[in-house]
mmCIF file of C-alpha atoms in Angstrom:
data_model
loop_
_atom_site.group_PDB
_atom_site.id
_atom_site.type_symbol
_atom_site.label_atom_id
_atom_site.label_comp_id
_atom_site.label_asym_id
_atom_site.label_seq_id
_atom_site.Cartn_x
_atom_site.Cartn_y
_atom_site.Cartn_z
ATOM 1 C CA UNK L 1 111.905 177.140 8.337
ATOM 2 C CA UNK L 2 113.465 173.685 7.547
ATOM 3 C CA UNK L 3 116.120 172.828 10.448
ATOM 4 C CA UNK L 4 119.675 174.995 9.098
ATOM 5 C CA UNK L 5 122.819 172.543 9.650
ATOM 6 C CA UNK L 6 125.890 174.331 10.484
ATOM 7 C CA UNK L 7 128.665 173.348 7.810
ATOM 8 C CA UNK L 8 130.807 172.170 10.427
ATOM 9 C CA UNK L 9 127.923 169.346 11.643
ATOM 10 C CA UNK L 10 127.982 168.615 7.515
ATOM 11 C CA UNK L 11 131.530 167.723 7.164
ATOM 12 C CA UNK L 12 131.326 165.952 10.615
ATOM 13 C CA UNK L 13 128.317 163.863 9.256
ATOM 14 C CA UNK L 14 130.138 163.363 6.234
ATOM 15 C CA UNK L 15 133.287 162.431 7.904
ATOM 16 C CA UNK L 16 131.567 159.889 9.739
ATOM 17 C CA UNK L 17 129.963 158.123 6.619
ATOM 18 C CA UNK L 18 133.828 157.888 5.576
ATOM 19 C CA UNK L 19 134.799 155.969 8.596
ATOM 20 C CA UNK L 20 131.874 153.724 8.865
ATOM 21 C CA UNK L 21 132.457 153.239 4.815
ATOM 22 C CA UNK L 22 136.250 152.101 5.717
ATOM 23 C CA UNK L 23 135.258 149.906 8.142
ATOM 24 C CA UNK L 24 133.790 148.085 5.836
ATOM 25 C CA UNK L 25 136.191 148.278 3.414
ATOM 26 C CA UNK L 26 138.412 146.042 5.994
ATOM 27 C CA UNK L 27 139.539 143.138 4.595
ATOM 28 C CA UNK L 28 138.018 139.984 5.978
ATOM 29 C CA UNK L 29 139.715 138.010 8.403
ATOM 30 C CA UNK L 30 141.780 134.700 7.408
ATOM 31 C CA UNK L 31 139.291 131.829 6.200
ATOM 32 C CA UNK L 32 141.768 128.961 7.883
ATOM 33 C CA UNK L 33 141.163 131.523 11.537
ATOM 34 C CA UNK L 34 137.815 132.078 11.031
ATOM 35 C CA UNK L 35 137.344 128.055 10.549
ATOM 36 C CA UNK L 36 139.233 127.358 13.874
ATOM 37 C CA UNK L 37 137.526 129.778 15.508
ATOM 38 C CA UNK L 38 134.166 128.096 14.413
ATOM 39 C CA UNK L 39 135.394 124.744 15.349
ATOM 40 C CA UNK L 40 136.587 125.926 18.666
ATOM 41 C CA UNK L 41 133.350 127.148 19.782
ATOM 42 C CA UNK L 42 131.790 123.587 18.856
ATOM 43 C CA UNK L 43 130.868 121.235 21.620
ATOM 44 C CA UNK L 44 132.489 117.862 19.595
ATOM 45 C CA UNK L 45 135.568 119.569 18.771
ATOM 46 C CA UNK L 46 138.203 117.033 19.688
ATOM 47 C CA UNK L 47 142.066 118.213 20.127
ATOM 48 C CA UNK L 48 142.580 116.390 16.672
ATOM 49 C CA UNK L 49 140.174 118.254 14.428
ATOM 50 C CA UNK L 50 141.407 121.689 16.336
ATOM 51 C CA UNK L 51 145.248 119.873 15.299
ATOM 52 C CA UNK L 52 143.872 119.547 11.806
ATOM 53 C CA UNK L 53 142.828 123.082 11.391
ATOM 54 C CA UNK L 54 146.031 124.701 13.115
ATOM 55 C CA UNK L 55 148.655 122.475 10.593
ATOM 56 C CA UNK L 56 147.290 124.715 7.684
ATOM 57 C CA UNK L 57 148.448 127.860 8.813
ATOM 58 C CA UNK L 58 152.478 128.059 9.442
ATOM 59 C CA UNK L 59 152.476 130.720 11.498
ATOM 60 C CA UNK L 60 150.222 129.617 13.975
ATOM 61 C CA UNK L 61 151.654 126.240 13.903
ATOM 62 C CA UNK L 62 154.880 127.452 15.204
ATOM 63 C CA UNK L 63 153.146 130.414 17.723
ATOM 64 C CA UNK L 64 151.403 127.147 19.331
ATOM 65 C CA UNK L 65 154.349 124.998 20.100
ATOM 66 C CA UNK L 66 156.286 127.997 21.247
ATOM 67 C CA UNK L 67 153.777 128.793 23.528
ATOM 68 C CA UNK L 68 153.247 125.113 24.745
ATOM 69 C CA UNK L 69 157.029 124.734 24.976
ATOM 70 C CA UNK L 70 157.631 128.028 26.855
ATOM 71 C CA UNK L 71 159.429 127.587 30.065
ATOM 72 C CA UNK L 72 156.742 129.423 31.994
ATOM 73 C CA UNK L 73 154.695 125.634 31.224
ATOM 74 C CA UNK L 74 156.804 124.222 33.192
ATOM 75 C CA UNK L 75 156.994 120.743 31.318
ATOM 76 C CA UNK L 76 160.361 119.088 31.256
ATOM 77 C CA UNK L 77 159.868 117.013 27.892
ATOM 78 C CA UNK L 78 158.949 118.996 24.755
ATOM 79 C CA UNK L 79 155.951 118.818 22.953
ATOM 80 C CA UNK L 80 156.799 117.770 19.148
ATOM 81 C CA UNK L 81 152.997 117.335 17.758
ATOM 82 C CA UNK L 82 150.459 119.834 17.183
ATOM 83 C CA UNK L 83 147.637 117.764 18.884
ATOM 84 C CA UNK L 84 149.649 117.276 22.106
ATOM 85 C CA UNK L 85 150.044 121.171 22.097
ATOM 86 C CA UNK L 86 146.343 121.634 21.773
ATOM 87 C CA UNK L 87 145.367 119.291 24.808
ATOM 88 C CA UNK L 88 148.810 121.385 26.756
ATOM 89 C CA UNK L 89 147.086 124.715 26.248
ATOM 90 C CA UNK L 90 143.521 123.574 25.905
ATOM 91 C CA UNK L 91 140.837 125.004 23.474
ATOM 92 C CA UNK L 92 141.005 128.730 25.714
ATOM 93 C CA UNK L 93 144.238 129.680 25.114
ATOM 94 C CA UNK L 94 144.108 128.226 21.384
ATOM 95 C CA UNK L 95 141.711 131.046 20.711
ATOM 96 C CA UNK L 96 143.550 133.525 22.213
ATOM 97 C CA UNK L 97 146.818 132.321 20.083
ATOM 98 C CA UNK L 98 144.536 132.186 17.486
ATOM 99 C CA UNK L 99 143.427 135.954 17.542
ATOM 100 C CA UNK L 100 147.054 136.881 18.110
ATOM 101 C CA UNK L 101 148.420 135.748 14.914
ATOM 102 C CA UNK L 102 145.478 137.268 13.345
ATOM 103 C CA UNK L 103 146.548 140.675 14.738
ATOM 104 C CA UNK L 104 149.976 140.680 14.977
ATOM 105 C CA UNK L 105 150.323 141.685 11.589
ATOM 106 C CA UNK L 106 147.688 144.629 11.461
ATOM 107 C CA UNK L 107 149.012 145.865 15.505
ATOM 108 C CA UNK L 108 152.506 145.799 14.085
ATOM 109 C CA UNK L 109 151.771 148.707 11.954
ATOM 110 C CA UNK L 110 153.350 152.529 12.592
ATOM 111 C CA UNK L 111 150.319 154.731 13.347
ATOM 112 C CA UNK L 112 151.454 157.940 12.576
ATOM 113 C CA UNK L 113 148.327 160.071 13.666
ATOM 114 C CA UNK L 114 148.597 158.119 17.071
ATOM 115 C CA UNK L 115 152.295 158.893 17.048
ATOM 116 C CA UNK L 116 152.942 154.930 17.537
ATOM 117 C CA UNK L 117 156.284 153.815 16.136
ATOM 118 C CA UNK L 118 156.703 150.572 14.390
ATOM 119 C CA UNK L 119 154.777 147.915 16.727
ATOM 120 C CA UNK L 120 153.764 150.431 19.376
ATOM 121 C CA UNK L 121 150.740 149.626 19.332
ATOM 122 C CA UNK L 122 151.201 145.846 19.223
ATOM 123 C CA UNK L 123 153.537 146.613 22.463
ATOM 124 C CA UNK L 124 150.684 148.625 24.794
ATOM 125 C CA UNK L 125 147.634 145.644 23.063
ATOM 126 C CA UNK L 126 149.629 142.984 24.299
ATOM 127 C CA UNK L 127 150.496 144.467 27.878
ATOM 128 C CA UNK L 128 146.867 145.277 28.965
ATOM 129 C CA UNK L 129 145.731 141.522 27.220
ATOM 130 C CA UNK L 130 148.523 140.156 29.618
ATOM 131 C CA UNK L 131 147.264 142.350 32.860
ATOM 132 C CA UNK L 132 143.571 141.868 31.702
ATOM 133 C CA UNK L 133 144.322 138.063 31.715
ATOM 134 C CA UNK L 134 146.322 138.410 35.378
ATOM 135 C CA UNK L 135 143.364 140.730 36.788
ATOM 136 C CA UNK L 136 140.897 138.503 35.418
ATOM 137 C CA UNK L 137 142.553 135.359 37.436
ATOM 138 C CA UNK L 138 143.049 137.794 40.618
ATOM 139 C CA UNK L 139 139.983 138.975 40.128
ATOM 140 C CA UNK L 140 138.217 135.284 39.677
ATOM 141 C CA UNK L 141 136.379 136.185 36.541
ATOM 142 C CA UNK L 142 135.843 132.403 34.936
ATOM 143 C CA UNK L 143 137.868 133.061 31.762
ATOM 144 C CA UNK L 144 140.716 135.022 31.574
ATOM 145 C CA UNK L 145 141.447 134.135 28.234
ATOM 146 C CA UNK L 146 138.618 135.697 27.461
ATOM 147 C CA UNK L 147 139.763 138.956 28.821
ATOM 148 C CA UNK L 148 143.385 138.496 27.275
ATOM 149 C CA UNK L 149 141.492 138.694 23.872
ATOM 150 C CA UNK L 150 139.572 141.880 24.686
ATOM 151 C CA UNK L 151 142.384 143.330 25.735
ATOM 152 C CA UNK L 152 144.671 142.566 22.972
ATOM 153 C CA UNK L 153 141.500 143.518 20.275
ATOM 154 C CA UNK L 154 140.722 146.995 22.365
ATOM 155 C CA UNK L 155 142.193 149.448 20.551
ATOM 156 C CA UNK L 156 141.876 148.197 17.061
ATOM 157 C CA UNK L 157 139.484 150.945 15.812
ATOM 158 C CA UNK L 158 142.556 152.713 16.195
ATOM 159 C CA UNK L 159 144.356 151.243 13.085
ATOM 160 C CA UNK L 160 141.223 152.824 11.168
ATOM 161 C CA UNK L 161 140.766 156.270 12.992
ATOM 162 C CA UNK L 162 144.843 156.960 12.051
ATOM 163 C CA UNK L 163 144.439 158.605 9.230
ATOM 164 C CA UNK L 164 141.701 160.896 10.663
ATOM 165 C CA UNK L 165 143.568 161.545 13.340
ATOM 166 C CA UNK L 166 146.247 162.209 11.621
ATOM 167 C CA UNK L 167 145.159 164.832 9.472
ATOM 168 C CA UNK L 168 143.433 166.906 12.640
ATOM 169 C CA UNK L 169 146.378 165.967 14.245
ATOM 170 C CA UNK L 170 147.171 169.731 16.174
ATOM 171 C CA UNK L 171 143.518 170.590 16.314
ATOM 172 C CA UNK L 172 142.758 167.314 18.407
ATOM 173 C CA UNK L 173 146.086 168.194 20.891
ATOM 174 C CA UNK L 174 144.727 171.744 21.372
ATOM 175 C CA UNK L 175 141.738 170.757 22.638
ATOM 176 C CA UNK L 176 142.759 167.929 24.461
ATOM 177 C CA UNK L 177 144.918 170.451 26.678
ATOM 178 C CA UNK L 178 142.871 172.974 26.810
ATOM 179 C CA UNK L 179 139.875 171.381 27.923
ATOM 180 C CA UNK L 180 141.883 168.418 29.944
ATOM 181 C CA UNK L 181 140.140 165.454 27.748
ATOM 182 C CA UNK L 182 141.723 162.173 27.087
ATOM 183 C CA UNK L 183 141.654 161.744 23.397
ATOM 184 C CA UNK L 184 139.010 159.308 22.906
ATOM 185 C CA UNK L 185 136.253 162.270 23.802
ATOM 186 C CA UNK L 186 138.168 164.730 21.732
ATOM 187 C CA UNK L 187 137.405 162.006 18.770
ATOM 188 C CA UNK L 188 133.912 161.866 19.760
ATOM 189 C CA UNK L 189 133.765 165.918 19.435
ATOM 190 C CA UNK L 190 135.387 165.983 15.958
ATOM 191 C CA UNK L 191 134.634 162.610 14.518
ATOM 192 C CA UNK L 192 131.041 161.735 16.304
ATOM 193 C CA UNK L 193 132.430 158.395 17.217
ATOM 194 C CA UNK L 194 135.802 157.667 19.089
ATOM 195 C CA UNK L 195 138.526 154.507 18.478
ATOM 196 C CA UNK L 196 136.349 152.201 20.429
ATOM 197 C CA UNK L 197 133.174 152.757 18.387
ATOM 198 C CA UNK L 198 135.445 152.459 15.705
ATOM 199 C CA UNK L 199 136.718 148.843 16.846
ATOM 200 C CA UNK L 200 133.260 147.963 18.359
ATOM 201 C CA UNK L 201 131.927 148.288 14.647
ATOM 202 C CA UNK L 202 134.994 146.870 12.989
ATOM 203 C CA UNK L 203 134.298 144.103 15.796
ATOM 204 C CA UNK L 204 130.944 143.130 14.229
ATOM 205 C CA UNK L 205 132.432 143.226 10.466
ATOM 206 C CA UNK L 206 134.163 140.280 11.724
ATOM 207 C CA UNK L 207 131.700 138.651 13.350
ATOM 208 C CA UNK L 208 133.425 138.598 16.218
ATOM 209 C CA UNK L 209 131.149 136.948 19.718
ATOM 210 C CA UNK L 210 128.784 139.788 21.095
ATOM 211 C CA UNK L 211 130.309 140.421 24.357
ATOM 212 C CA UNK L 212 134.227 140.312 22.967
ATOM 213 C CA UNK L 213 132.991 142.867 20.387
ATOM 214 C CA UNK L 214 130.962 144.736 23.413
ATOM 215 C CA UNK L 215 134.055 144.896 25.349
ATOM 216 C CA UNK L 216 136.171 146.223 22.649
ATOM 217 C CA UNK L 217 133.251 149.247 21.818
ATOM 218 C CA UNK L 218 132.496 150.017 25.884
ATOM 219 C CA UNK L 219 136.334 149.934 27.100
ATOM 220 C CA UNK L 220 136.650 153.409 28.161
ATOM 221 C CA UNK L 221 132.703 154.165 28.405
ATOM 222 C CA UNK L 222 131.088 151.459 30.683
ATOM 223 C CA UNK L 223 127.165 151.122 30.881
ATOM 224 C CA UNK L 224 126.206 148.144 33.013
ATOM 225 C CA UNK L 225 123.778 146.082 30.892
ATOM 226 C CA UNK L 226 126.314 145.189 28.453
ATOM 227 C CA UNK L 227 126.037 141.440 27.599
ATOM 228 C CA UNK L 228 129.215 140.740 30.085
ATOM 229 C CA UNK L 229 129.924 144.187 32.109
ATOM 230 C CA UNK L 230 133.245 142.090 33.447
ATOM 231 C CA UNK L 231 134.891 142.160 30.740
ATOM 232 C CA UNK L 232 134.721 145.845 29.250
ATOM 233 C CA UNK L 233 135.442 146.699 33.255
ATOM 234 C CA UNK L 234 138.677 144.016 32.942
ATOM 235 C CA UNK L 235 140.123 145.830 29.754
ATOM 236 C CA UNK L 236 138.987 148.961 31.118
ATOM 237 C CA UNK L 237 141.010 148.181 34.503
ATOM 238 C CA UNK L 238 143.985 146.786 32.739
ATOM 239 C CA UNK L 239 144.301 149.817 30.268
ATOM 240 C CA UNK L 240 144.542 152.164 33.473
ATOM 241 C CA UNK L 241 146.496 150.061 35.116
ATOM 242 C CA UNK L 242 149.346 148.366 32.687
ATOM 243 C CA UNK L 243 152.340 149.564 33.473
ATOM 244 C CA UNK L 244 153.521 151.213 30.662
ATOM 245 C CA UNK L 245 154.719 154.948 29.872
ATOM 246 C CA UNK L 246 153.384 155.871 33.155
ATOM 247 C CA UNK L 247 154.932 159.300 33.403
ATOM 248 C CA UNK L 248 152.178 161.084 31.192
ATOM 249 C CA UNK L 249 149.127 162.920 32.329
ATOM 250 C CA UNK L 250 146.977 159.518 33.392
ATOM 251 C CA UNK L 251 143.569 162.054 32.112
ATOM 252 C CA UNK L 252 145.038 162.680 28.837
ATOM 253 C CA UNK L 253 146.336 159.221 28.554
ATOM 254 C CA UNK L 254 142.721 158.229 28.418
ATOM 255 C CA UNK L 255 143.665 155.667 32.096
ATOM 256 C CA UNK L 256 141.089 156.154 33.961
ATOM 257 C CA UNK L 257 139.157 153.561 35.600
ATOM 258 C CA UNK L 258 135.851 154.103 35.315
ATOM 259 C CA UNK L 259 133.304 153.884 38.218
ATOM 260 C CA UNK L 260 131.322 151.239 36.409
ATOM 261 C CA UNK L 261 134.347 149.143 36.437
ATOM 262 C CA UNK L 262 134.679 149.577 40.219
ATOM 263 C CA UNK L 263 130.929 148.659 40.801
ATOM 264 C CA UNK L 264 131.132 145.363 38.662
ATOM 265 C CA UNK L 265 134.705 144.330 40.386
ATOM 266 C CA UNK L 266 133.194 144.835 43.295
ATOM 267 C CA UNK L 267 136.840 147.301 43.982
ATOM 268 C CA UNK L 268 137.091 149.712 46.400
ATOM 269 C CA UNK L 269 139.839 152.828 45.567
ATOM 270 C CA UNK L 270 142.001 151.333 48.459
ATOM 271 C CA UNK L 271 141.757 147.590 46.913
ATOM 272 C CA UNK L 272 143.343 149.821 43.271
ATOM 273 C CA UNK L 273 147.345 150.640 44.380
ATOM 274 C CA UNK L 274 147.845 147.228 46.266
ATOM 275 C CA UNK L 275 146.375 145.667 43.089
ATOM 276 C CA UNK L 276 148.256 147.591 40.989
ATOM 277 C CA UNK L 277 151.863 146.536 42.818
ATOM 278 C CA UNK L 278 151.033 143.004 42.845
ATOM 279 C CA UNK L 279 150.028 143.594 38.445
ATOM 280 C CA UNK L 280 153.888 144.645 38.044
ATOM 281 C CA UNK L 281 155.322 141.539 39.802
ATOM 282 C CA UNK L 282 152.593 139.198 38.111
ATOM 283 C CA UNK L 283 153.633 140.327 34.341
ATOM 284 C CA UNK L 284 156.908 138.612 34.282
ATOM 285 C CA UNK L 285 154.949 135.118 33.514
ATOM 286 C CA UNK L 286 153.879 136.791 30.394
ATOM 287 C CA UNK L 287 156.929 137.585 28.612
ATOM 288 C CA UNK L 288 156.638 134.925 25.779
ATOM 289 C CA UNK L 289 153.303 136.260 24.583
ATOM 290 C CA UNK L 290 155.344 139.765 24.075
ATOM 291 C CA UNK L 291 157.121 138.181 21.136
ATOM 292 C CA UNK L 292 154.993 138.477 17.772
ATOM 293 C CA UNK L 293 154.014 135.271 16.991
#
């Protein structure tokens, strides 16, 4: 007899196909970011070809001398040109700006299925980028930059898995409760693939680099030969540890740090609460990146 499916693991399948199909419905990204980004990456870049590229896009223009005029610089005379920005904040933190203003708009969004008001999301993306970037430092992983991009990208497979969610809304609560599962493995059960697949594929779409769009796909489930184990563990870390709505169920809240996180830190569970303390002070340096750009 030919292998009976069960209707249920038909609609699944098909409800799959749909997601992967509206990935790749996403719009692409800006041509003016996707340009910087390019140029960014390449060895002869100089600060004024980077300068070029950020004039043509307003937004950014302004984010960048914010940023390099921010008190937390500490430089007593403002910086009025674009090109004396770029050599302030060098080429690291000019991709991270970079990928903000990209996201802003998109994290900015109300997420009803997520039940994430008006910028919620924007709010929790930018806290763990900011304690993945202050980990990352403590931590003395080369470029925390790096992480504050992987943290502020993590959950964007969320903006696509909303309306999913949304619609299996009560199911998805029942058996988070009832089985004691943080949500992303209750969208693995009903959806075959959970937020961070979601982002890990919408990752790709935009050709974002390998171990960014690794990062973003492995944040809650770590495997160690991922092209840079550091960095999922990082964003991993940071999600669990961002000190934000802390009063929920941390299981259900999806913050746990997993134990391939621990292994790659090299942290033992008494290095995690002193860590965690010295997080909350450490965030205050951040507080201009809260602002949208």
């Amino acid at each position: 007899h030919p292998m009976v499916t069960s209707p249920a693991s038909v609609s699944a399948r098909r409800r799959l196909d749909e997601i992967i199909r509206s990935v790749h419905r996403l719009r692409p990204l800006p041509a003016s970011a996707t340009r910087l980004l390019k140029e960014l990456d390449d060895p002869h870049a100089t600060a004024r070809t980077v300068a070029d590229l950020i004039a043509l896009d307003q937004a950014l223009t302004a984010y960048v001398l914010k940023v390099a005029n921010s008190a937390a610089m500490g430089y007593l005379i403002p910086c009025a040109s674009i090109q004396e920005a770029v050599v302030r904040l060098g080429f690291k933190q000019i991709r991270s700006l970079t990928y903000s203003t990209m996201a802003a708009g998109p994290l900015s969004a109300r997420l009803s299925g997520y039940r994430l008001g008006d910028q919620g999301l924007w709010y929790h993306s930018v806290v763990v980028a900011s304690s993945a970037h202050w980990l990352a430092t403590a931590l003395h992983y080369p470029d925390p930059e790096k992480a504050y991009v992987a943290g502020l990208l993590h959950d964007i497979g969320k903006l696509v898995l909303d309306q999913y969610v949304m619609a299996d809304y009560n199911q998805i609560v029942k058996i988070m409760r009832a089985q004691r599962l943080p949500m992303w493995q209750v969208e693995q059960q009903l959806f075959g693939i959970d937020h961070a697949g979601v982002g890990g594929l919408a990752a790709t779409h935009w050709q974002f680099p390998n171990e960014l769009t690794e990062a973003i796909r492995n944040h809650h489930a770590l495997s160690p030969d991922l092209p840079d184990p550091r960095l999922a563990a990082l964003v991993n870390l940071a999600n669990a540890l961002a000190p934000e709505n802390q009063t929920e169920d941390p299981v259900l809240a999806g913050k746990i740090i997993h134990p391939i996180t621990m292994e790659v830190l090299k942290l033992t569970p008494e290095k995690i609460a002193p860590l965690s303390e010295r997080l909350k002070e450490g965030l205050f340096t951040y507080q201009d990146r809260l602002q949208l750009p």
